[in-house]
PDB file of C-alpha atoms in Angstrom:
ATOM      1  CA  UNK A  18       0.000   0.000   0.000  1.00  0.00           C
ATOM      2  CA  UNK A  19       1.520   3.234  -0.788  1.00  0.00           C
ATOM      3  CA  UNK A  20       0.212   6.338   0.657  1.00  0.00           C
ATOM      4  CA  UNK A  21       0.434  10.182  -0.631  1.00  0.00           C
ATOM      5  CA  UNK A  22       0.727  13.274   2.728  1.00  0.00           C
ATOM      6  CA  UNK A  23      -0.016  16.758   1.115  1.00  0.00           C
ATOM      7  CA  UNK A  24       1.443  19.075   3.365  1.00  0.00           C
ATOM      8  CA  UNK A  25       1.111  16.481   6.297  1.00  0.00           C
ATOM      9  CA  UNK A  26       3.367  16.022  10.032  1.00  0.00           C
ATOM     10  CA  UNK A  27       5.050  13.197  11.387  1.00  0.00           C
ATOM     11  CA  UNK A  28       2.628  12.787  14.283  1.00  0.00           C
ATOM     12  CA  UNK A  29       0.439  10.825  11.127  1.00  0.00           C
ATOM     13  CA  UNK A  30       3.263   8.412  10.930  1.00  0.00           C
ATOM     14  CA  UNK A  31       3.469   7.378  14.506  1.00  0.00           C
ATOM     15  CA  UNK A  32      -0.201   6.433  13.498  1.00  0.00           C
ATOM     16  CA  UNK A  33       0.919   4.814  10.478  1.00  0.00           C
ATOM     17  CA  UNK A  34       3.273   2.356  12.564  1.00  0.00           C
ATOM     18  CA  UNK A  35       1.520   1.947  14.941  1.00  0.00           C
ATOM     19  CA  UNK A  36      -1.722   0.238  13.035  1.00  0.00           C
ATOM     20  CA  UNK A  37       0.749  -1.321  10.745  1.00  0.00           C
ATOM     21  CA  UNK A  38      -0.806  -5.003  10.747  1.00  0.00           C
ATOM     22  CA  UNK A  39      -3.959  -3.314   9.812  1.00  0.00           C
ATOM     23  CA  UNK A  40      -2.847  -0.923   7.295  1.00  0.00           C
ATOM     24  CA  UNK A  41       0.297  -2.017   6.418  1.00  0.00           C
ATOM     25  CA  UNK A  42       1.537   1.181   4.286  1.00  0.00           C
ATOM     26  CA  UNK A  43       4.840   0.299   2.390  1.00  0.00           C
ATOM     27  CA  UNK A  44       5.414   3.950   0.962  1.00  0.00           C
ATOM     28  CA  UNK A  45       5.157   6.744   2.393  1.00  0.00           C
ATOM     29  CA  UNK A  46       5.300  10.234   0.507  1.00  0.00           C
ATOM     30  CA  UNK A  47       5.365  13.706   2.483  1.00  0.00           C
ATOM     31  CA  UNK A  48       4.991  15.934   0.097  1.00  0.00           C
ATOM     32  CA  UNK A  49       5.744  20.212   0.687  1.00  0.00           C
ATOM     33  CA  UNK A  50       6.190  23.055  -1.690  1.00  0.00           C
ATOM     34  CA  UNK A  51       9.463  24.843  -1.750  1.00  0.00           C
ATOM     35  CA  UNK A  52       8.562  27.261   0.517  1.00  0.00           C
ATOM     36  CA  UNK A  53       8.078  24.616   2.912  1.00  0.00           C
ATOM     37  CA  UNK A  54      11.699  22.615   2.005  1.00  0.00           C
ATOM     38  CA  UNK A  55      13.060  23.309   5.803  1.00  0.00           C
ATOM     39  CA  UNK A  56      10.372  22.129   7.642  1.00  0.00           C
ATOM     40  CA  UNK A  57       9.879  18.986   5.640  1.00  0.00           C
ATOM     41  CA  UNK A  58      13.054  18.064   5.647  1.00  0.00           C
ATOM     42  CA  UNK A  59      12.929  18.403   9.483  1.00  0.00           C
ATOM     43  CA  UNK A  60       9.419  16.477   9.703  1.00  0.00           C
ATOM     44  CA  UNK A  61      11.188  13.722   7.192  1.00  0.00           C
ATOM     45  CA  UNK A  62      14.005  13.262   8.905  1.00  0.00           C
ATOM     46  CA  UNK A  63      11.633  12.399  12.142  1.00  0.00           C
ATOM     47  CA  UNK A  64       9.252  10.012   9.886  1.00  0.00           C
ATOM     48  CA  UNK A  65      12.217   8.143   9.139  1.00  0.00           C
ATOM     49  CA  UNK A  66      14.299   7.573  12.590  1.00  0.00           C
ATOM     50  CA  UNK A  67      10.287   6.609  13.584  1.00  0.00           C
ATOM     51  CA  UNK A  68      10.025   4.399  11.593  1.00  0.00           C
ATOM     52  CA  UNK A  69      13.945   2.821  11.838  1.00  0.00           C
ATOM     53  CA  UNK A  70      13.441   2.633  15.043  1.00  0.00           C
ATOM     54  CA  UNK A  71       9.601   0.838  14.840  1.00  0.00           C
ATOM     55  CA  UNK A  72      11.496  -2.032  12.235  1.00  0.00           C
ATOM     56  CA  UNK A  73       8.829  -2.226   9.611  1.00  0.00           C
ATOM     57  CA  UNK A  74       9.120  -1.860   6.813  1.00  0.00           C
ATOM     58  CA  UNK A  75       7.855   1.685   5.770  1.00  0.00           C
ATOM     59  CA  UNK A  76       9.780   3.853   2.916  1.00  0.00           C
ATOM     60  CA  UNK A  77      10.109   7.215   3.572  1.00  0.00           C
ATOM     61  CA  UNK A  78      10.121   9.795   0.199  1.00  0.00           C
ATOM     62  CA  UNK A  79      10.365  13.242   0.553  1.00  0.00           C
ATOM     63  CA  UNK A  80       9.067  15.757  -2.605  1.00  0.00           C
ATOM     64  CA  UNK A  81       8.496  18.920  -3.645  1.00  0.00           C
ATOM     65  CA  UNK A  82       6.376  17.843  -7.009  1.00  0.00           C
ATOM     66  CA  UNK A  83       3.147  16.186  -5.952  1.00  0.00           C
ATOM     67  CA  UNK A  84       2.967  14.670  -9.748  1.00  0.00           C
ATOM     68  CA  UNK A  85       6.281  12.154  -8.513  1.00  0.00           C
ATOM     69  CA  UNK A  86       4.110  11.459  -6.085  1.00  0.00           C
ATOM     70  CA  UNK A  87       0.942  10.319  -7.090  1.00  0.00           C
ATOM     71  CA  UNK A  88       1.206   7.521  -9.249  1.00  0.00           C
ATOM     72  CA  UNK A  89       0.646   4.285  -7.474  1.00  0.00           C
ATOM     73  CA  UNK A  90      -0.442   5.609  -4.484  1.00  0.00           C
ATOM     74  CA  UNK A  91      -3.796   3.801  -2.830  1.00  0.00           C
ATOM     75  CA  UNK A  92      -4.970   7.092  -0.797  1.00  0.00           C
ATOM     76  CA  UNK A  93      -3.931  10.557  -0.767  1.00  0.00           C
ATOM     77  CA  UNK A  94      -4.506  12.672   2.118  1.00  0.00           C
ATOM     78  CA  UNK A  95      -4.559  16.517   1.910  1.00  0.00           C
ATOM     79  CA  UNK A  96      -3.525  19.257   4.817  1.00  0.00           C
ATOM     80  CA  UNK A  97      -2.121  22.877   3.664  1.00  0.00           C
ATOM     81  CA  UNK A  98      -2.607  26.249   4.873  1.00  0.00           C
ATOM     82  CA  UNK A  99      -2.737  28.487   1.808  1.00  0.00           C
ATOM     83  CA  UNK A 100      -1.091  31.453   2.360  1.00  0.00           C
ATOM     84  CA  UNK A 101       0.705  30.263   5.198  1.00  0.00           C
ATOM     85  CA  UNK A 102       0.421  31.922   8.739  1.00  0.00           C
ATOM     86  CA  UNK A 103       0.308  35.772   7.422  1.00  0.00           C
ATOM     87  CA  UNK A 104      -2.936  34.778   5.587  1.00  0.00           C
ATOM     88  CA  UNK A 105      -4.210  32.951   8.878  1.00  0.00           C
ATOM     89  CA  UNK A 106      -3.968  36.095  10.562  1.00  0.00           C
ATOM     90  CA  UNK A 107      -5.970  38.153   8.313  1.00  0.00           C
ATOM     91  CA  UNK A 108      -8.368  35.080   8.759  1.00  0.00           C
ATOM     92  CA  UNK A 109      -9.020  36.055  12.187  1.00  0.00           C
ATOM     93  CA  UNK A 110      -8.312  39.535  12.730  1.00  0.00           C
ATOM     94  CA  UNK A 111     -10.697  40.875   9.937  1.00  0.00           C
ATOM     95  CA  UNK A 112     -14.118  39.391  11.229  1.00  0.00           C
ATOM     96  CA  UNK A 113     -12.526  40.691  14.472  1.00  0.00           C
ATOM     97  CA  UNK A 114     -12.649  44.233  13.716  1.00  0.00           C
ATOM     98  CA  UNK A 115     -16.352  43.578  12.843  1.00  0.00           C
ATOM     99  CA  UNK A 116     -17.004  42.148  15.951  1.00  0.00           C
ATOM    100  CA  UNK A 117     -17.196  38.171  15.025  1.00  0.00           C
ATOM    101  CA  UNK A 118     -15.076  35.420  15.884  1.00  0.00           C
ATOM    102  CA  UNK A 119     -12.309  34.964  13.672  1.00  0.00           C
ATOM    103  CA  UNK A 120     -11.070  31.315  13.013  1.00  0.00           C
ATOM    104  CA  UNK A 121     -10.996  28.929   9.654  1.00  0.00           C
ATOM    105  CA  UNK A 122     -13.712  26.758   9.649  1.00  0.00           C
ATOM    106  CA  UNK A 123     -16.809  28.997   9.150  1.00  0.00           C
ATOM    107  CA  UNK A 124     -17.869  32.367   8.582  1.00  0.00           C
ATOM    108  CA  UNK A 125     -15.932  34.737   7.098  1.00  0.00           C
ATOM    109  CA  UNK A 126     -12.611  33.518   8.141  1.00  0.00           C
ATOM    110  CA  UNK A 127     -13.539  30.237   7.202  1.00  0.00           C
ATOM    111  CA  UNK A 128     -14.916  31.863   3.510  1.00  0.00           C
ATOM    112  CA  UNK A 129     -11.379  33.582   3.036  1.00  0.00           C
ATOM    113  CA  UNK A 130      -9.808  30.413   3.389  1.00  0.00           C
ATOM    114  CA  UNK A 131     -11.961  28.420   1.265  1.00  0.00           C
ATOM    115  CA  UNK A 132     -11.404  31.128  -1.533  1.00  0.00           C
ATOM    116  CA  UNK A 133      -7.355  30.359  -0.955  1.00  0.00           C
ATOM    117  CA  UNK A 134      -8.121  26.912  -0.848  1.00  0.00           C
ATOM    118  CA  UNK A 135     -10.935  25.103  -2.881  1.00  0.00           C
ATOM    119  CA  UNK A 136      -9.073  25.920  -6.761  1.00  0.00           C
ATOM    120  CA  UNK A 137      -5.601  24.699  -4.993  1.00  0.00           C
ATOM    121  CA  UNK A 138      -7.365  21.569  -3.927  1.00  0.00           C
ATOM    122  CA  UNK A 139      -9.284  21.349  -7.519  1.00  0.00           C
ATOM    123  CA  UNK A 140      -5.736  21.241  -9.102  1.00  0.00           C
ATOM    124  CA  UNK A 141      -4.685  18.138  -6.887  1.00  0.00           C
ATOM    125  CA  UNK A 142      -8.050  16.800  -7.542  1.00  0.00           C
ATOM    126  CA  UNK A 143      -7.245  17.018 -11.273  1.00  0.00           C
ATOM    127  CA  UNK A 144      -3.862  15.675 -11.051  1.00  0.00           C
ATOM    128  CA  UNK A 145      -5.075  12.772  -8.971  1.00  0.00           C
ATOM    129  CA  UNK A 146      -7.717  12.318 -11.583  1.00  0.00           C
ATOM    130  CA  UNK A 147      -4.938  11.631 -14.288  1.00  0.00           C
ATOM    131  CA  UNK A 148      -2.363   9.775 -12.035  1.00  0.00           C
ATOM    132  CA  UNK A 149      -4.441   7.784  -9.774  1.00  0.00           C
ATOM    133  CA  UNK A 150      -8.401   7.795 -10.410  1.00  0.00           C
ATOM    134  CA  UNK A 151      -9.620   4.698  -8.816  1.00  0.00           C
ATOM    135  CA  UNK A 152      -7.955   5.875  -5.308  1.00  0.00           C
ATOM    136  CA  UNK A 153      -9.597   7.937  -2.489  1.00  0.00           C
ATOM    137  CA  UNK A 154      -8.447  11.685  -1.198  1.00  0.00           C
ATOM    138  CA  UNK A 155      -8.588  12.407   2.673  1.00  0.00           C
ATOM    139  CA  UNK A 156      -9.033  16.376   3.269  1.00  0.00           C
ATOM    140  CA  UNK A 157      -8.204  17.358   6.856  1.00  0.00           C
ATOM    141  CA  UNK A 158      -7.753  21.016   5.287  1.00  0.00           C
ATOM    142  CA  UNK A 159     -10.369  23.732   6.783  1.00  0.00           C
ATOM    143  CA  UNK A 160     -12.485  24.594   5.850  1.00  0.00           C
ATOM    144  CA  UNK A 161     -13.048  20.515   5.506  1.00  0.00           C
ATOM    145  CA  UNK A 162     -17.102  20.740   5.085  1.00  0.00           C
ATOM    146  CA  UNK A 163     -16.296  23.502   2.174  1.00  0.00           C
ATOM    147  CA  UNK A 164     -13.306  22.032   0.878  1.00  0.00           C
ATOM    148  CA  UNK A 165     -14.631  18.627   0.665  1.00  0.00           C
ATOM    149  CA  UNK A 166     -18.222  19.814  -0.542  1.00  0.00           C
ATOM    150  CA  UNK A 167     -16.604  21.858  -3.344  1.00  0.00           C
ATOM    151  CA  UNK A 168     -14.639  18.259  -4.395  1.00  0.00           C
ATOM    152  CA  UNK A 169     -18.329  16.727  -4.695  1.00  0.00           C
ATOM    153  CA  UNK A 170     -20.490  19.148  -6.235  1.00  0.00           C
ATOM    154  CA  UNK A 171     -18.205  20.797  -9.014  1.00  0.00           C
ATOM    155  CA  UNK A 172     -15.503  18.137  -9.856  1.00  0.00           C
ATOM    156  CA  UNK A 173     -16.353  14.345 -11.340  1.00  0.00           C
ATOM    157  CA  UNK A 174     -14.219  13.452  -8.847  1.00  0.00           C
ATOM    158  CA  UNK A 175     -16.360  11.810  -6.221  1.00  0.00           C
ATOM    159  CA  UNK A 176     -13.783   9.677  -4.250  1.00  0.00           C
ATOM    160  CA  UNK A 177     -13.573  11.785  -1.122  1.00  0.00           C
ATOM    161  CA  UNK A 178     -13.944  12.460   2.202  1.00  0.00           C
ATOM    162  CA  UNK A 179     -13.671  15.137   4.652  1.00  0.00           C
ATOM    163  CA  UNK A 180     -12.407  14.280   8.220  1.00  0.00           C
ATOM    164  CA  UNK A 181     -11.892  16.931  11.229  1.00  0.00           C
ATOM    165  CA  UNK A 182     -11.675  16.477  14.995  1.00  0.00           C
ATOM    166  CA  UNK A 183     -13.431  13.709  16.176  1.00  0.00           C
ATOM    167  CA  UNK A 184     -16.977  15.286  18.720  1.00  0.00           C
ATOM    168  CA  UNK A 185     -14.816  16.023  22.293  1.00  0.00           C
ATOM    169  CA  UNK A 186     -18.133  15.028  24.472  1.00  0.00           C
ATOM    170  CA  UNK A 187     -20.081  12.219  24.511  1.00  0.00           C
ATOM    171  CA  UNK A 188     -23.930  11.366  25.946  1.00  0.00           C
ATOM    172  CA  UNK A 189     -25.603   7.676  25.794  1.00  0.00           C
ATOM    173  CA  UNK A 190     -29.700   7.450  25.369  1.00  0.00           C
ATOM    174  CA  UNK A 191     -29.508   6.798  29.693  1.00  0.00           C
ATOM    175  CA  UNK A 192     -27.893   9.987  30.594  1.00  0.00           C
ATOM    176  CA  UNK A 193     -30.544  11.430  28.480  1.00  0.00           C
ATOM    177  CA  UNK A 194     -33.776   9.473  30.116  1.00  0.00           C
ATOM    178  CA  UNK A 195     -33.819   7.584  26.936  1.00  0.00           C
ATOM    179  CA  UNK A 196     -33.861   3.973  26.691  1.00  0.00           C
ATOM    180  CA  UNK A 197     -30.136   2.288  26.455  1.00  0.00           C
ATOM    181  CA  UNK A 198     -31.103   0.919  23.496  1.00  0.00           C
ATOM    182  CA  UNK A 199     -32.316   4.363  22.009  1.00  0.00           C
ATOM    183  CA  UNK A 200     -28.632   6.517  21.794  1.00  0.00           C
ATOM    184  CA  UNK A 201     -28.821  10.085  21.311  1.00  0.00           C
ATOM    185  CA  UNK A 202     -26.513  11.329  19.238  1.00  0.00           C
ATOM    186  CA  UNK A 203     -25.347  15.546  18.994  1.00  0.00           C
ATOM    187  CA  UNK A 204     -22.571  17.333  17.667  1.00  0.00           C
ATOM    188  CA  UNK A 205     -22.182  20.959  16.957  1.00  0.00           C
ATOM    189  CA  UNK A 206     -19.784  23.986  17.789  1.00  0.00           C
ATOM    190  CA  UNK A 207     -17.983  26.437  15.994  1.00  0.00           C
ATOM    191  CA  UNK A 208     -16.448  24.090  13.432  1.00  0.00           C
ATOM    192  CA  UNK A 209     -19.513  21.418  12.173  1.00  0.00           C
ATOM    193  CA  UNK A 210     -21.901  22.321   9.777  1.00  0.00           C
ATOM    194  CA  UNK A 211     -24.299  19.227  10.109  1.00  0.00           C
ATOM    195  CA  UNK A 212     -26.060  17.603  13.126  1.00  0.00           C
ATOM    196  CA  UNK A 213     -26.286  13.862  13.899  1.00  0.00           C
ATOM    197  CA  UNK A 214     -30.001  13.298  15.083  1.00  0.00           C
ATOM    198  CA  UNK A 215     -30.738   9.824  16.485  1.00  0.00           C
ATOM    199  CA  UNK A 216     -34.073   8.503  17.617  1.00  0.00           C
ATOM    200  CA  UNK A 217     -35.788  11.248  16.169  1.00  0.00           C
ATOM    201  CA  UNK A 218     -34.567  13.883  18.381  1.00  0.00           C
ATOM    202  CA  UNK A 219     -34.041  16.818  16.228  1.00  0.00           C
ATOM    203  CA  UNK A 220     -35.083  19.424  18.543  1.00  0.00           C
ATOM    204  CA  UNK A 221     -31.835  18.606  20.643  1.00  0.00           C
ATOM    205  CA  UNK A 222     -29.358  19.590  18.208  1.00  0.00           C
ATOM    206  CA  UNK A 223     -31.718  22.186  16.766  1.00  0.00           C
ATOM    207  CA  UNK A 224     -32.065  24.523  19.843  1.00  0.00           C
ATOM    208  CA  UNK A 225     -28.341  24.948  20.509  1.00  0.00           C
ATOM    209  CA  UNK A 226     -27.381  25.309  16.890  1.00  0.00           C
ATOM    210  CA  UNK A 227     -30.099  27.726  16.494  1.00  0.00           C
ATOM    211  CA  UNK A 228     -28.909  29.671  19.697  1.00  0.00           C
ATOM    212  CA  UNK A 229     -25.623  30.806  17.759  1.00  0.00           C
ATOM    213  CA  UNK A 230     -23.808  27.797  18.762  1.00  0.00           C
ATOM    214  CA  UNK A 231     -22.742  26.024  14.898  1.00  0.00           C
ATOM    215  CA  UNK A 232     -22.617  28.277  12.130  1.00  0.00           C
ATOM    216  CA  UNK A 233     -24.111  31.494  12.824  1.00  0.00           C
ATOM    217  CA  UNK A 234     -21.222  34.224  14.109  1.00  0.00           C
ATOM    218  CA  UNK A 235     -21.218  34.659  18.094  1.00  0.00           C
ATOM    219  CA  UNK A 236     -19.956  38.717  18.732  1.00  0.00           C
ATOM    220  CA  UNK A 237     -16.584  38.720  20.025  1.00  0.00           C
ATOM    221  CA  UNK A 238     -15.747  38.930  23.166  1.00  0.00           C
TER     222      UNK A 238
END
């Protein structure tokens, strides 16, 4: 199994090694542009004493052309910041000075970034639909719901997923008054877009979400 990292840290490789009887991932690509040529080397030269020091058997290739990287690779997984940290700040000081949160997921931080973003990711989207078709991209980059929404509604490429931080708190259908075998399930905050109603219990999710707690703007404090 070969695997391509766009932009990705050697944390992801720990992973990688340590799940290797499941996923057994032979090749291993980080992949940076040149602006980016000291840090990868850095994160590369981690991935690799990682992985000596793991014994298995995981190659390590560093690049700077995403193209050497594609072919052959099973899964490609995508996470860039577009316009690097001076492009993150005008992310959140802007809605700021209008008196909104500023931050990358949503709103109008989240909108600048998917401008940046969404016709960089189209251009790995079309590479990967030359060089490796039949295999799946994995976009951790925010805005993820945009990003990966974009991918499926205005490219033919329909072999991907968006993935963020898993939900940080957790209720079964008991805590709730609800039968154990009737799980409520919620998620929203500042960075989801979608609610996960179980059992029919929309109003749960609904209420907070509609209270400024998902999408809408909260004024800065």
């Amino acid at each position: 199994m070969s695997a391509f990292l766009m932009f990705s840290a050697a944390e992801l490789v720990e992973g990688f090694i340590k799940r290797y009887d499941t996923l057994p991932v032979r090749e291993l690509w980080l992949v940076d542009i040149e602006e980016g040529r000291e840090k990868l080397e850095i994160v590369g030269a981690l991935a690799k004493r990682k992985v000596k020091k793991a014994g298995v058997p995981m190659e390590i290739k560093l690049s700077y052309d995403r193209r050497e990287a594609l072919p052959g690779a099973d899964f490609v997984t995508t996470q860039m910041r577009v316009g690097r940290l001076p492009a993150r700040v005008l992310d959140e000081r802007i809605p700021l000075s209008h008196g909104m949160i500023g931050q990358e997921t949503n709103g109008a931080g989240g909108m600048f970034k998917a401008f940046r973003t969404i016709p960089v990711i189209f251009d790995i989207v079309k590479d990967m639909e030359e060089l490796c078709p039949d295999e799946w991209l994995i976009n951790f980059t925010n805005p993820a719901v945009m990003v990966t929404e974009a991918i499926i509604r205005h490219t033919n490429f329909q072999r991907a997923i968006g993935l963020c931080k898993n939900a940080w708190g957790r209720r079964t259908g008991s805590d709730n008054g609800n039968p154990g075998d009737q799980p409520l399930c919620f998620c929203y905050g500042c960075v989801c877009q979608r609610g996960i109603p179980v059992s029919g219990a929309v109003g749960e999710i609904c209420k907070p979400c509609g209270a400024g707690q998902n999408i809408q703007m909260l004024p800065a404090t």
